[in-house]
XYZ file of N, CA, C and O in Angstrom:
800
model
N 0.694 -1.135 0.032
C 0.033 0.086 -0.048
C 0.905 1.231 0.150
O 1.917 1.183 0.601
N 0.412 2.278 -0.641
C 1.357 3.472 -0.903
C 1.368 4.102 0.594
O 0.371 4.035 1.358
N 2.243 4.909 0.658
C 2.735 5.533 1.835
C 2.454 7.026 1.559
O 2.981 7.558 0.639
N 1.381 7.811 2.196
C 1.263 9.166 1.787
C 2.271 10.041 2.340
O 2.330 9.941 3.679
N 2.536 11.020 1.583
C 3.316 12.150 1.932
C 2.618 13.454 1.496
O 2.489 13.387 0.382
N 2.420 14.447 2.463
C 1.955 15.818 2.049
C 3.063 16.715 2.210
O 3.727 16.657 3.260
N 3.040 17.547 1.158
C 4.242 18.333 1.188
C 3.921 19.944 0.721
O 3.249 19.899 -0.166
N 4.066 20.797 1.672
C 3.824 22.057 1.285
C 5.213 23.003 1.022
O 6.160 22.776 1.618
N 5.058 23.682 0.053
C 6.376 24.088 -0.539
C 5.805 25.712 -1.065
O 4.759 25.847 -1.569
N 7.079 26.546 -1.042
C 6.873 27.811 -1.975
C 8.137 27.727 -2.849
O 9.157 27.322 -2.529
N 7.580 28.081 -4.115
C 8.664 27.861 -5.204
C 9.816 28.762 -5.044
O 11.038 28.283 -5.793
N 9.741 29.643 -4.217
C 10.932 30.776 -3.582
C 12.099 30.166 -3.064
O 13.115 30.478 -2.984
N 11.298 29.187 -2.188
C 12.416 28.684 -1.064
C 13.663 27.497 -1.851
O 13.279 26.522 -2.118
N 14.869 27.864 -1.401
C 15.912 26.814 -2.179
C 16.205 25.593 -1.355
O 16.302 24.610 -1.645
N 15.918 25.749 -0.052
C 15.822 24.653 1.118
C 14.289 23.646 0.621
O 14.783 22.658 0.886
N 13.407 24.154 0.469
C 12.101 23.542 0.248
C 12.685 22.755 -1.209
O 12.271 21.481 -1.292
N 13.224 23.526 -2.027
C 13.384 22.587 -3.509
C 14.418 21.266 -3.085
O 14.218 20.437 -3.743
N 15.455 21.628 -2.159
C 16.374 20.382 -1.904
C 15.464 19.348 -1.372
O 15.657 18.308 -1.468
N 14.653 19.630 -0.439
C 13.766 18.565 0.477
C 12.825 18.118 -0.424
O 12.827 16.793 -0.716
N 12.245 18.623 -1.543
C 11.399 18.189 -2.666
C 12.080 17.294 -3.769
O 11.776 16.145 -3.899
N 13.265 17.631 -3.990
C 14.024 16.452 -4.773
C 14.558 15.236 -4.011
O 14.601 14.385 -4.598
N 14.659 15.366 -2.544
C 14.789 14.237 -1.775
C 13.722 13.198 -1.997
O 13.786 12.249 -2.109
N 12.532 13.743 -1.722
C 11.257 13.068 -1.820
C 11.256 12.635 -2.971
O 10.689 11.229 -2.847
N 11.399 13.212 -4.191
C 11.587 12.761 -5.766
C 12.403 11.210 -5.632
O 12.260 10.465 -6.126
N 13.561 11.288 -5.192
C 14.537 10.308 -4.908
C 14.248 9.471 -4.206
O 14.073 8.119 -4.531
N 13.279 9.385 -2.964
C 12.672 8.448 -2.064
C 11.680 7.624 -2.872
O 11.605 6.461 -3.038
N 10.802 8.513 -3.557
C 9.617 7.913 -4.538
C 10.084 6.915 -5.791
O 9.556 6.175 -6.426
N 11.456 7.363 -5.967
C 11.873 6.193 -7.259
C 12.220 4.927 -6.504
O 12.153 3.846 -7.057
N 12.363 4.511 -5.307
C 12.323 3.471 -4.593
C 11.605 2.929 -3.673
O 11.612 1.669 -3.304
N 10.463 3.904 -3.427
C 9.699 3.365 -2.354
C 8.088 3.868 -3.027
O 7.981 4.603 -4.041
N 7.121 3.107 -2.668
C 5.531 3.638 -3.059
C 5.205 4.723 -2.251
O 4.336 4.554 -1.398
N 5.367 6.071 -2.686
C 5.078 7.046 -2.049
C 3.860 7.729 -2.637
O 3.721 7.671 -4.338
N 2.841 8.010 -2.021
C 1.547 9.059 -2.793
C 1.719 10.296 -2.189
O 1.284 10.460 -1.008
N 2.645 11.234 -2.889
C 2.763 12.660 -2.519
C 1.676 13.474 -3.066
O 1.418 13.362 -4.109
N 1.570 13.875 -2.021
C 0.362 15.440 -2.361
C 1.057 16.635 -2.084
O 1.760 17.123 -0.993
N 0.917 17.575 -3.412
C 1.843 18.734 -3.237
C 0.741 19.835 -2.543
O -0.591 19.832 -3.402
N 1.067 20.851 -1.914
C 0.370 21.890 -1.625
C 1.421 23.090 -1.481
O 2.577 23.081 -1.161
N 0.615 24.397 -1.687
C 1.437 25.764 -1.850
C 1.343 26.272 -0.300
O 0.253 26.323 0.508
N 2.466 26.591 0.055
C 2.525 27.462 1.085
C 3.264 29.005 0.460
O 4.012 28.884 -0.448
N 3.371 29.840 1.460
C 3.874 31.182 0.904
C 4.661 31.912 1.942
O 4.170 32.254 3.073
N 5.918 32.254 1.849
C 6.820 32.826 2.439
C 6.573 34.548 2.363
O 6.730 35.060 3.489
N 5.710 34.595 1.365
C 5.279 36.250 1.322
C 4.010 36.424 2.406
O 4.000 37.304 3.241
N 3.063 35.246 2.691
C 2.152 35.473 3.600
C 2.994 35.127 5.139
O 2.518 36.015 6.180
N 4.113 34.249 5.015
C 4.547 33.897 6.380
C 5.481 35.116 7.189
O 5.015 35.490 8.335
N 5.816 35.975 6.005
C 6.740 37.144 6.744
C 6.091 38.364 6.442
O 6.862 39.541 6.820
N 4.968 38.431 5.990
C 4.272 39.947 5.997
C 4.087 40.610 7.116
O 4.375 42.023 6.833
N 4.032 40.328 8.334
C 3.763 40.950 9.348
C 5.187 40.883 10.065
O 5.247 41.420 11.491
N 6.289 40.370 9.755
C 7.454 40.274 10.392
C 8.490 41.401 9.981
O 8.558 41.942 8.936
N 9.399 41.750 10.916
C 10.421 42.628 10.825
C 11.663 42.105 10.021
O 12.544 41.487 10.703
N 11.774 41.913 8.752
C 12.633 41.581 8.247
C 13.385 42.499 7.144
O 13.074 43.461 6.752
N 14.797 41.963 6.795
C 15.505 43.167 6.127
C 14.966 43.618 4.747
O 14.224 42.530 4.278
N 15.114 44.829 4.249
C 14.160 45.283 3.078
C 14.782 44.360 1.713
O 13.837 44.013 0.920
N 15.919 43.662 1.809
C 16.519 43.122 0.721
C 15.506 41.666 0.379
O 14.880 41.404 -0.449
N 15.072 40.998 1.617
C 14.452 39.723 1.798
C 13.307 40.376 1.549
O 12.266 39.610 0.915
N 12.554 41.579 2.222
C 11.282 42.003 1.854
C 10.988 41.908 0.267
O 10.035 41.347 -0.019
N 11.943 42.388 -0.324
C 11.758 42.736 -1.843
C 11.580 41.258 -2.224
O 10.748 41.100 -3.302
N 12.317 40.326 -1.889
C 12.439 39.153 -2.709
C 11.291 38.332 -2.236
O 10.638 37.840 -3.156
N 10.770 38.366 -1.167
C 9.305 37.837 -0.773
C 8.173 38.339 -1.499
O 7.034 37.634 -1.932
N 8.176 39.689 -1.576
C 7.116 40.487 -2.683
C 7.007 39.860 -3.978
O 5.940 39.588 -4.335
N 8.169 39.365 -4.552
C 8.135 38.817 -5.755
C 7.882 37.277 -5.956
O 7.683 36.736 -6.873
N 7.554 36.920 -4.561
C 7.308 35.590 -4.483
C 5.683 35.354 -4.586
O 5.028 34.041 -4.712
N 4.801 36.185 -4.689
C 3.821 36.118 -4.739
C 3.103 35.196 -6.354
O 2.191 34.664 -6.209
N 3.865 35.896 -7.631
C 3.552 35.210 -8.756
C 3.288 33.735 -8.741
O 2.406 33.222 -9.026
N 4.640 33.105 -8.506
C 4.675 31.514 -8.644
C 3.513 31.046 -7.658
O 3.094 29.770 -8.431
N 3.432 31.357 -6.446
C 2.220 30.623 -5.535
C 0.903 30.659 -6.244
O -0.218 30.000 -6.262
N 0.397 32.063 -6.696
C -0.649 32.502 -7.369
C -0.850 31.596 -8.540
O -1.953 30.672 -9.013
N 0.036 31.365 -9.574
C 0.022 30.355 -10.628
C -0.214 28.857 -10.136
O -0.758 28.180 -10.922
N 0.450 28.447 -9.136
C 0.589 27.163 -8.471
C -0.983 26.891 -8.081
O -1.479 25.790 -8.380
N -1.698 27.771 -7.368
C -3.278 27.931 -6.932
C -3.851 27.756 -8.244
O -5.052 26.864 -8.090
N -3.670 28.567 -9.171
C -4.435 28.544 -10.172
C -4.350 27.389 -11.205
O -5.421 26.765 -11.535
N -3.412 26.907 -11.278
C -3.239 25.318 -11.787
C -3.769 24.130 -10.921
O -4.891 23.567 -11.603
N -3.964 24.346 -9.468
C -4.748 23.299 -8.899
C -5.882 23.428 -9.115
O -6.816 22.498 -9.198
N -6.704 24.783 -9.085
C -8.036 24.934 -9.290
C -8.261 24.562 -10.508
O -9.528 24.122 -10.934
N -7.798 24.976 -11.778
C -8.085 24.462 -13.207
C -7.953 23.234 -13.798
O -8.485 22.779 -14.241
N -6.736 22.550 -13.149
C -6.405 21.263 -13.494
C -6.445 20.131 -12.679
O -6.936 19.105 -12.925
N -6.194 20.434 -11.437
C -6.247 19.633 -10.347
C -4.980 19.659 -9.350
O -3.969 19.715 -9.811
N -5.034 19.029 -8.219
C -3.894 19.092 -7.465
C -2.656 18.186 -7.865
O -1.580 18.361 -7.730
N -2.956 16.998 -8.615
C -1.942 16.260 -9.348
C -0.940 16.913 -10.111
O 0.311 16.384 -10.473
N -1.386 17.879 -10.730
C -0.425 19.063 -11.515
C 0.437 19.769 -10.816
O 1.443 20.208 -11.511
N 0.581 19.899 -9.536
C 1.310 20.782 -8.695
C 2.675 20.293 -8.636
O 3.349 21.215 -8.683
N 2.907 18.910 -8.646
C 4.238 18.247 -8.490
C 4.939 18.447 -9.707
O 6.162 18.921 -9.881
N 4.453 18.463 -10.915
C 4.781 18.597 -12.151
C 5.434 20.271 -12.440
O 6.378 20.324 -13.073
N 4.524 21.232 -11.922
C 4.330 22.714 -12.070
C 5.823 23.108 -11.462
O 6.830 23.626 -11.775
N 5.811 22.475 -10.129
C 6.870 22.837 -8.990
C 8.337 22.259 -9.731
O 9.098 23.123 -9.567
N 8.136 21.302 -10.139
C 9.594 20.539 -10.791
C 10.041 21.525 -11.617
O 11.328 21.968 -11.751
N 9.306 21.847 -12.719
C 9.587 23.086 -13.853
C 9.962 24.537 -13.402
O 10.875 24.940 -13.762
N 9.146 24.812 -12.304
C 9.611 26.291 -11.631
C 11.078 25.960 -11.141
O 11.782 26.996 -11.209
N 10.931 24.934 -10.399
C 12.194 24.799 -9.260
C 13.613 24.660 -10.109
O 14.688 25.270 -9.799
N 13.301 24.010 -11.423
C 14.546 23.791 -12.387
C 14.969 24.790 -12.561
O 16.514 25.183 -12.663
N 14.108 25.895 -13.355
C 14.642 27.248 -14.044
C 14.773 27.941 -12.804
O 15.979 28.776 -13.195
N 14.263 28.190 -11.359
C 14.623 29.076 -10.703
C 16.118 28.757 -9.790
O 16.992 29.607 -9.634
N 16.326 27.597 -9.113
C 17.132 27.188 -8.517
C 18.290 26.479 -9.257
O 19.535 26.909 -9.061
N 18.111 25.609 -10.121
C 19.076 24.784 -10.842
C 19.704 25.891 -11.906
O 21.152 26.093 -11.885
N 18.837 26.552 -12.663
C 19.411 27.595 -13.791
C 19.848 29.003 -12.940
O 20.104 29.797 -13.974
N 19.096 29.476 -12.010
C 19.435 30.638 -11.532
C 18.691 31.864 -12.027
O 19.291 32.896 -11.964
N 17.638 31.527 -12.701
C 16.863 32.464 -13.603
C 15.945 33.212 -12.466
O 15.405 32.568 -11.513
N 15.721 34.358 -12.666
C 14.562 35.408 -12.009
C 13.193 35.286 -12.309
O 13.227 34.696 -13.462
N 11.987 35.214 -11.320
C 10.925 34.992 -12.013
C 10.673 36.019 -12.804
O 11.218 37.050 -13.100
N 9.926 35.563 -14.055
C 9.340 36.514 -15.414
C 8.315 35.902 -15.860
O 8.166 34.489 -15.628
N 7.602 36.364 -16.871
C 6.473 35.938 -17.289
C 7.240 34.631 -18.388
O 6.272 33.951 -18.683
N 8.083 34.771 -18.881
C 8.781 34.153 -19.674
C 9.254 32.720 -19.231
O 8.903 31.881 -19.631
N 9.687 32.716 -17.879
C 9.938 31.629 -17.215
C 8.870 30.981 -16.889
O 8.676 29.796 -17.190
N 7.691 31.451 -16.286
C 6.548 31.167 -16.146
C 5.602 30.239 -17.293
O 5.416 29.065 -16.952
N 5.919 31.021 -18.276
C 5.181 30.319 -19.502
C 5.971 28.999 -20.060
O 5.361 28.145 -20.354
N 7.215 29.178 -20.041
C 8.196 28.233 -20.230
C 7.861 26.852 -19.266
O 7.778 25.577 -19.529
N 7.655 27.183 -17.809
C 7.509 26.043 -16.951
C 6.114 25.425 -16.868
O 6.209 24.476 -17.118
N 5.141 26.274 -17.435
C 4.028 25.766 -17.634
C 3.879 24.832 -18.761
O 3.082 23.677 -18.823
N 4.473 25.310 -19.814
C 4.412 24.127 -21.091
C 5.361 23.072 -20.947
O 4.685 21.892 -21.182
N 6.408 23.210 -20.274
C 7.046 22.046 -19.900
C 6.428 20.847 -19.188
O 6.710 19.623 -19.160
N 5.576 21.494 -18.220
C 4.638 20.843 -17.294
C 3.597 20.381 -17.819
O 2.522 19.517 -17.468
N 3.284 20.698 -19.254
C 1.931 20.199 -20.147
C 0.869 20.982 -19.550
O -0.429 20.179 -19.955
N 0.974 22.037 -19.421
C -0.233 22.776 -18.837
C 0.070 24.189 -19.781
O 0.675 24.197 -20.403
N -1.438 24.890 -19.611
C -1.602 26.121 -20.625
C -0.603 27.017 -20.117
O -0.718 27.729 -18.858
N 0.149 27.608 -21.105
C 1.139 28.686 -20.799
C 0.320 30.145 -20.399
O 0.958 30.987 -19.619
N -1.054 30.258 -20.672
C -1.834 31.388 -20.562
C -1.815 31.495 -19.114
O -2.325 32.443 -18.500
N -1.852 30.303 -18.292
C -1.851 30.385 -16.924
C -0.955 31.182 -16.143
O -1.055 31.493 -15.070
N 0.006 31.692 -16.924
C 1.092 32.624 -16.352
C 0.628 33.806 -15.949
O 1.076 34.461 -15.017
N -0.283 34.467 -16.512
C -1.229 35.644 -16.341
C -1.819 35.534 -14.856
O -2.018 36.563 -13.960
N -1.955 34.510 -14.036
C -2.306 34.379 -12.793
C -1.384 34.787 -11.560
O -1.684 35.193 -10.836
N -0.162 35.419 -12.421
C 0.977 35.607 -11.227
C 0.304 37.011 -10.750
O 0.947 37.284 -9.773
N -0.357 37.807 -11.702
C -0.912 39.187 -11.070
C -2.127 39.314 -10.627
O -2.872 40.271 -10.590
N -3.055 38.047 -10.475
C -4.277 37.954 -9.938
C -4.428 37.821 -8.584
O -4.296 36.877 -7.950
N -4.692 38.954 -8.096
C -4.801 38.843 -6.682
C -6.054 38.086 -5.995
O -6.355 37.946 -4.728
N -6.931 37.856 -6.891
C -8.184 37.316 -6.386
C -7.804 35.957 -5.931
O -8.706 35.180 -5.285
N -6.660 35.200 -6.349
C -6.323 33.843 -6.013
C -5.540 33.981 -4.472
O -5.165 33.268 -3.786
N -5.360 34.991 -3.930
C -4.634 34.949 -2.709
C -5.384 34.452 -1.483
O -4.689 33.776 -0.898
N -6.713 34.617 -1.506
C -7.504 33.964 -0.184
C -7.020 32.298 -0.630
O -6.887 31.739 0.758
N -7.128 31.834 -1.678
C -6.507 30.210 -1.804
C -5.234 30.040 -1.399
O -5.211 28.957 -0.886
N -4.449 31.011 -1.620
C -2.782 30.843 -1.348
C -2.727 30.949 0.041
O -2.042 29.992 0.817
N -3.648 31.992 0.652
C -3.656 31.894 2.265
C -4.190 30.749 2.995
O -3.589 30.459 3.971
N -5.234 30.027 2.375
C -6.126 29.255 2.736
C -4.911 27.810 2.990
O -5.026 26.958 3.589
N -4.108 27.453 1.841
C -3.478 26.594 1.879
C -2.206 26.639 2.628
O -1.853 25.725 3.295
N -1.620 27.831 2.734
C -0.414 28.127 3.659
C -0.996 27.790 4.990
O -0.353 27.108 5.649
N -2.231 28.293 5.283
C -2.944 28.271 6.814
C -2.931 26.415 7.076
O -2.584 26.331 8.033
N -3.296 25.810 6.209
C -3.616 24.398 6.231
C -2.122 23.772 6.858
O -2.191 22.977 7.498
N -1.050 24.490 6.117
C 0.063 23.490 6.336
C 0.580 23.975 7.936
O 1.284 23.326 8.487
N 0.584 25.261 7.773
C 1.320 26.059 9.142
C 0.242 25.757 10.459
O 0.789 25.407 11.137
N -0.930 25.562 10.214
C -1.633 24.916 11.408
C -1.382 23.356 11.913
O -1.465 23.225 12.992
N -0.481 22.973 10.978
C -0.183 21.377 11.249
C 1.035 21.418 12.241
O 1.448 20.531 12.888
N 1.572 22.679 12.063
C 3.195 22.601 12.816
C 3.327 23.715 13.582
O 4.278 23.708 14.718
N 2.624 24.705 13.561
C 2.832 25.885 14.364
C 3.423 27.214 13.591
O 3.932 26.785 12.365
N 3.592 28.148 14.220
C 4.093 29.374 13.475
C 5.245 29.716 13.586
O 5.962 30.859 12.867
N 6.093 28.889 13.992
C 7.663 29.311 14.093
C 8.555 28.251 13.098
O 9.515 27.947 13.382
N 7.984 28.505 12.014
C 8.505 27.292 11.094
C 8.693 28.144 9.627
O 7.733 29.203 9.809
N 9.121 27.573 8.650
C 8.907 28.013 7.287
C 8.561 26.848 6.588
O 7.895 25.996 6.880
N 8.978 26.871 5.219
C 9.129 25.997 4.296
C 10.289 25.210 3.895
O 11.320 25.517 4.202
N 10.023 23.880 3.868
C 9.153 23.143 3.647
C 8.342 22.733 4.738
O 8.971 22.275 5.960
N 7.042 22.010 4.821
C 6.467 21.358 5.887
C 5.995 20.120 5.070
O 5.574 20.134 3.906
N 6.367 19.093 5.642
C 5.803 17.606 5.270
C 5.054 17.002 6.701
O 5.267 17.248 7.603
N 4.269 16.178 5.929
C 3.274 15.336 6.974
C 3.463 14.110 6.469
O 3.033 13.471 5.179
N 3.811 13.297 7.321
C 4.087 11.613 7.072
C 3.372 10.710 8.577
O 3.371 11.370 9.548
N 2.512 9.916 8.093
C 2.115 9.022 9.258
C 1.160 9.938 10.015
O 1.084 9.784 11.470
N 0.732 10.743 9.379
C -0.356 12.016 10.287
C 0.329 12.692 11.036
O -0.214 13.315 11.697
N 1.683 12.995 11.030
C 2.273 13.904 11.562
C 3.080 14.703 11.009
O 3.678 14.662 9.968
N 2.924 16.126 11.084
C 3.849 17.273 10.306
C 4.988 17.730 11.123
O 4.696 18.086 12.245
N 5.767 18.161 10.193
C 7.088 18.918 10.600
C 7.671 19.714 9.553
O 7.258 19.615 8.405
N 8.250 21.101 10.278
C 9.066 21.729 9.400
C 10.386 20.667 8.982
O 10.965 20.565 9.766
N 10.691 20.919 7.677
C 11.821 20.049 7.210
C 11.643 18.852 6.681
O 10.594 18.470 6.061
N 12.403 18.018 6.289
C 13.963 18.193 6.802
C 14.462 19.330 5.826
O 14.516 19.154 4.638
N 15.491 19.898 6.538
C 16.488 20.982 6.047
C 17.894 20.466 5.748
O 18.425 20.104 6.527
N 18.121 19.814 4.550
C 19.257 19.368 4.134
C 20.062 19.750 2.867
O 19.317 20.213 2.170
N 21.450 19.557 2.601
C 22.082 19.737 1.558
C 23.279 19.258 1.488
O 23.933 18.973 2.649
N 23.827 18.645 0.368
C 23.102 18.589 -0.628
C 22.029 17.536 -0.816
O 21.814 16.764 0.483
N 21.359 17.390 -1.875
C 20.085 16.340 -2.031
C 20.680 14.978 -1.757
O 21.367 14.094 -2.322
N 20.017 14.237 -0.658
C 20.631 12.835 -0.239
C 20.042 12.141 -1.603
O 18.989 11.985 -1.971
N 20.900 11.124 -1.920
C 20.705 10.170 -2.934
C 20.663 8.744 -2.278
O 21.372 8.236 -1.520
N 20.077 7.656 -3.352
C 20.393 6.444 -2.916
C 20.051 5.996 -1.517
O 18.905 6.390 -0.816
N 20.718 5.340 -0.856
C 20.440 4.670 0.163
C 20.345 5.830 1.456
O 19.455 5.752 2.506
N 21.214 6.730 1.392
C 21.098 7.689 2.140
C 19.810 8.338 2.286
O 19.340 8.964 3.202
N 19.189 8.646 1.017
C 18.122 9.181 0.808
C 16.766 8.726 1.670
O 16.035 9.035 2.347
N 16.977 7.045 1.522
C 15.965 6.197 2.099
C 16.276 6.252 3.513
O 15.180 6.088 4.415
N 17.454 6.232 4.039
C 17.878 5.974 5.566
C 17.148 7.584 6.302
O 16.365 7.442 7.386
N 17.208 8.605 5.477
C 16.529 10.012 6.074
C 15.103 9.735 6.002
O 14.511 10.211 7.162
N 14.484 9.223 5.102
C 12.950 8.951 5.056
C 12.595 7.975 6.241
O 11.611 8.481 6.951
N 13.507 7.104 6.397
C 13.072 6.328 7.540
C 13.137 6.614 8.825
O 12.126 6.351 9.594
N 14.077 7.586 8.946
C 14.172 8.545 9.965
C 13.076 9.416 10.479
O 12.713 9.648 11.505
N 12.732 10.075 9.352
C 11.607 11.039 9.570
C 10.270 10.127 10.195
O 9.386 10.436 10.814
N 10.250 8.872 9.216
C 9.017 8.099 9.659
C 9.062 7.600 10.995
O 7.982 7.940 11.671
N 10.179 7.333 11.347
C 10.483 6.953 12.522
C 10.244 8.082 13.919
O 9.431 7.752 14.853
N 10.593 9.152 13.485
C 10.351 10.272 14.495
C 8.927 10.764 14.835
O 8.161 11.037 15.646
N 8.352 10.520 13.400
C 6.778 10.817 13.296
C 5.866 10.026 14.311
O 4.724 10.150 14.570
N 6.423 8.728 14.520
C 5.688 7.651 15.384
C 5.708 7.851 16.811
O 5.225 7.085 17.456
N 6.629 8.946 16.978
C 7.111 9.004 18.694
C 5.994 10.268 18.815
O 6.283 11.451 18.652
N 5.039 9.691 19.938
C 4.120 10.673 20.636
C 4.721 12.054 21.366
O 5.907 11.830 22.094
N 4.725 13.258 20.728
C 5.368 14.083 21.416
C 6.782 14.606 20.987
O 7.298 15.657 21.419
N 7.173 14.288 19.793
C 8.481 14.482 19.358
C 8.197 15.848 18.761
O 7.492 15.918 17.802
N 9.005 16.912 18.880
C 9.074 18.089 18.255
C 10.390 18.602 17.168
O 9.871 19.029 16.431
N 11.437 18.263 17.848
C 12.551 18.974 17.034
C 13.699 18.422 17.402
O 14.234 17.728 18.129
N 14.477 18.520 16.200
C 15.874 18.071 16.196
C 16.688 19.517 15.217
O 16.176 19.777 14.167
N 17.670 20.231 15.722
C 18.226 20.962 14.950
C 19.621 21.410 15.311
O 20.198 21.164 16.447
N 20.355 21.749 14.235
C 21.484 22.462 14.241
C 21.847 23.191 13.568
O 21.185 23.679 12.536
N 22.769 24.483 13.468
C 23.131 25.512 12.804
C 23.453 25.304 11.447
O 24.217 24.235 11.329
N 23.132 25.920 10.499
C 23.330 25.503 8.842
C 24.572 26.017 8.825
O 24.709 27.462 9.055
N 25.669 25.327 8.265
C 26.981 25.928 7.822
C 27.542 25.894 6.460
O 28.379 26.079 5.980
N 26.207 25.344 5.707
C 26.557 25.482 4.076
C 25.194 26.169 3.425
O 23.975 26.076 3.983
N 25.438 26.654 2.294
C 24.382 26.880 1.416
C 23.866 26.093 0.776
O 24.223 25.148 0.574
N 22.510 26.210 0.143
C 21.959 25.405 -0.710
C 23.034 24.906 -1.816
O 23.350 25.490 -2.700
N 22.958 23.202 -2.020
C 23.688 22.854 -3.180
C 22.795 22.189 -3.955
O 21.953 21.157 -3.721
N 22.645 22.770 -5.407
C 21.739 21.926 -6.314
C 22.357 21.025 -7.170
O 23.124 21.700 -8.253
N 22.363 19.995 -6.864
C 23.279 19.013 -7.741
C 22.329 18.256 -8.823
O 21.087 18.286 -8.487
C-alpha cells in the first residue's frame, strides 16, 4: 500500500526545493503517494520585521504561488508536482529570476496551458494561497518556514538538508523521518546551518 506524504512548498525557497528533490529520490525506490500543496513565504513574513532585501524578494514570491493555485483550481492538485519541478529547475538549478517568460516555459514543460502565467498578477487568488498556507502552518505551528511535510499523520518543518540525499542515504533519512513521526510528543531536532543550498 502506498505511503502518503503531504508536502507544502513555496517555489521561492531553495531549501524546500532540495527537500522536494529528496522526496522525488525516495519515490523512485518506495511506493509513495505524494500530495503537493502551496505555502507562501510572502504570507509567512508579511507582518515580520525582516531586512528590506529579503522583503523585496518575498514580495516577488506572490507570482509563482498564485500560478500554482490557479493550476490546482483549473487542472487539479496532481499537476502541482509537475509545475513545481519545472519552476524549481529554472529558478534554483538555472539561477533565473521570476518572469512571464519563465512561467510560460515552466507551464508548457509541465504540460499545462502557458496562458496560466497571467495568474501571477491575479490577486483574487490570494485567499486560496492563504488558505493552503494556513492548512500547512496549522499542522506545525507559527515558528517554522517551508517546507512542511506530513507523514504518518504527523507534520514537521523540514527536513532541511544539503546537498540532496541520494540512494541509500535518501532512504535512511526518510525512514528516520517516519520513525520520529511515530513518537508521540516528538517536536524538534536542529543544528546551525553551515552550508549554502547545493543544487546537484
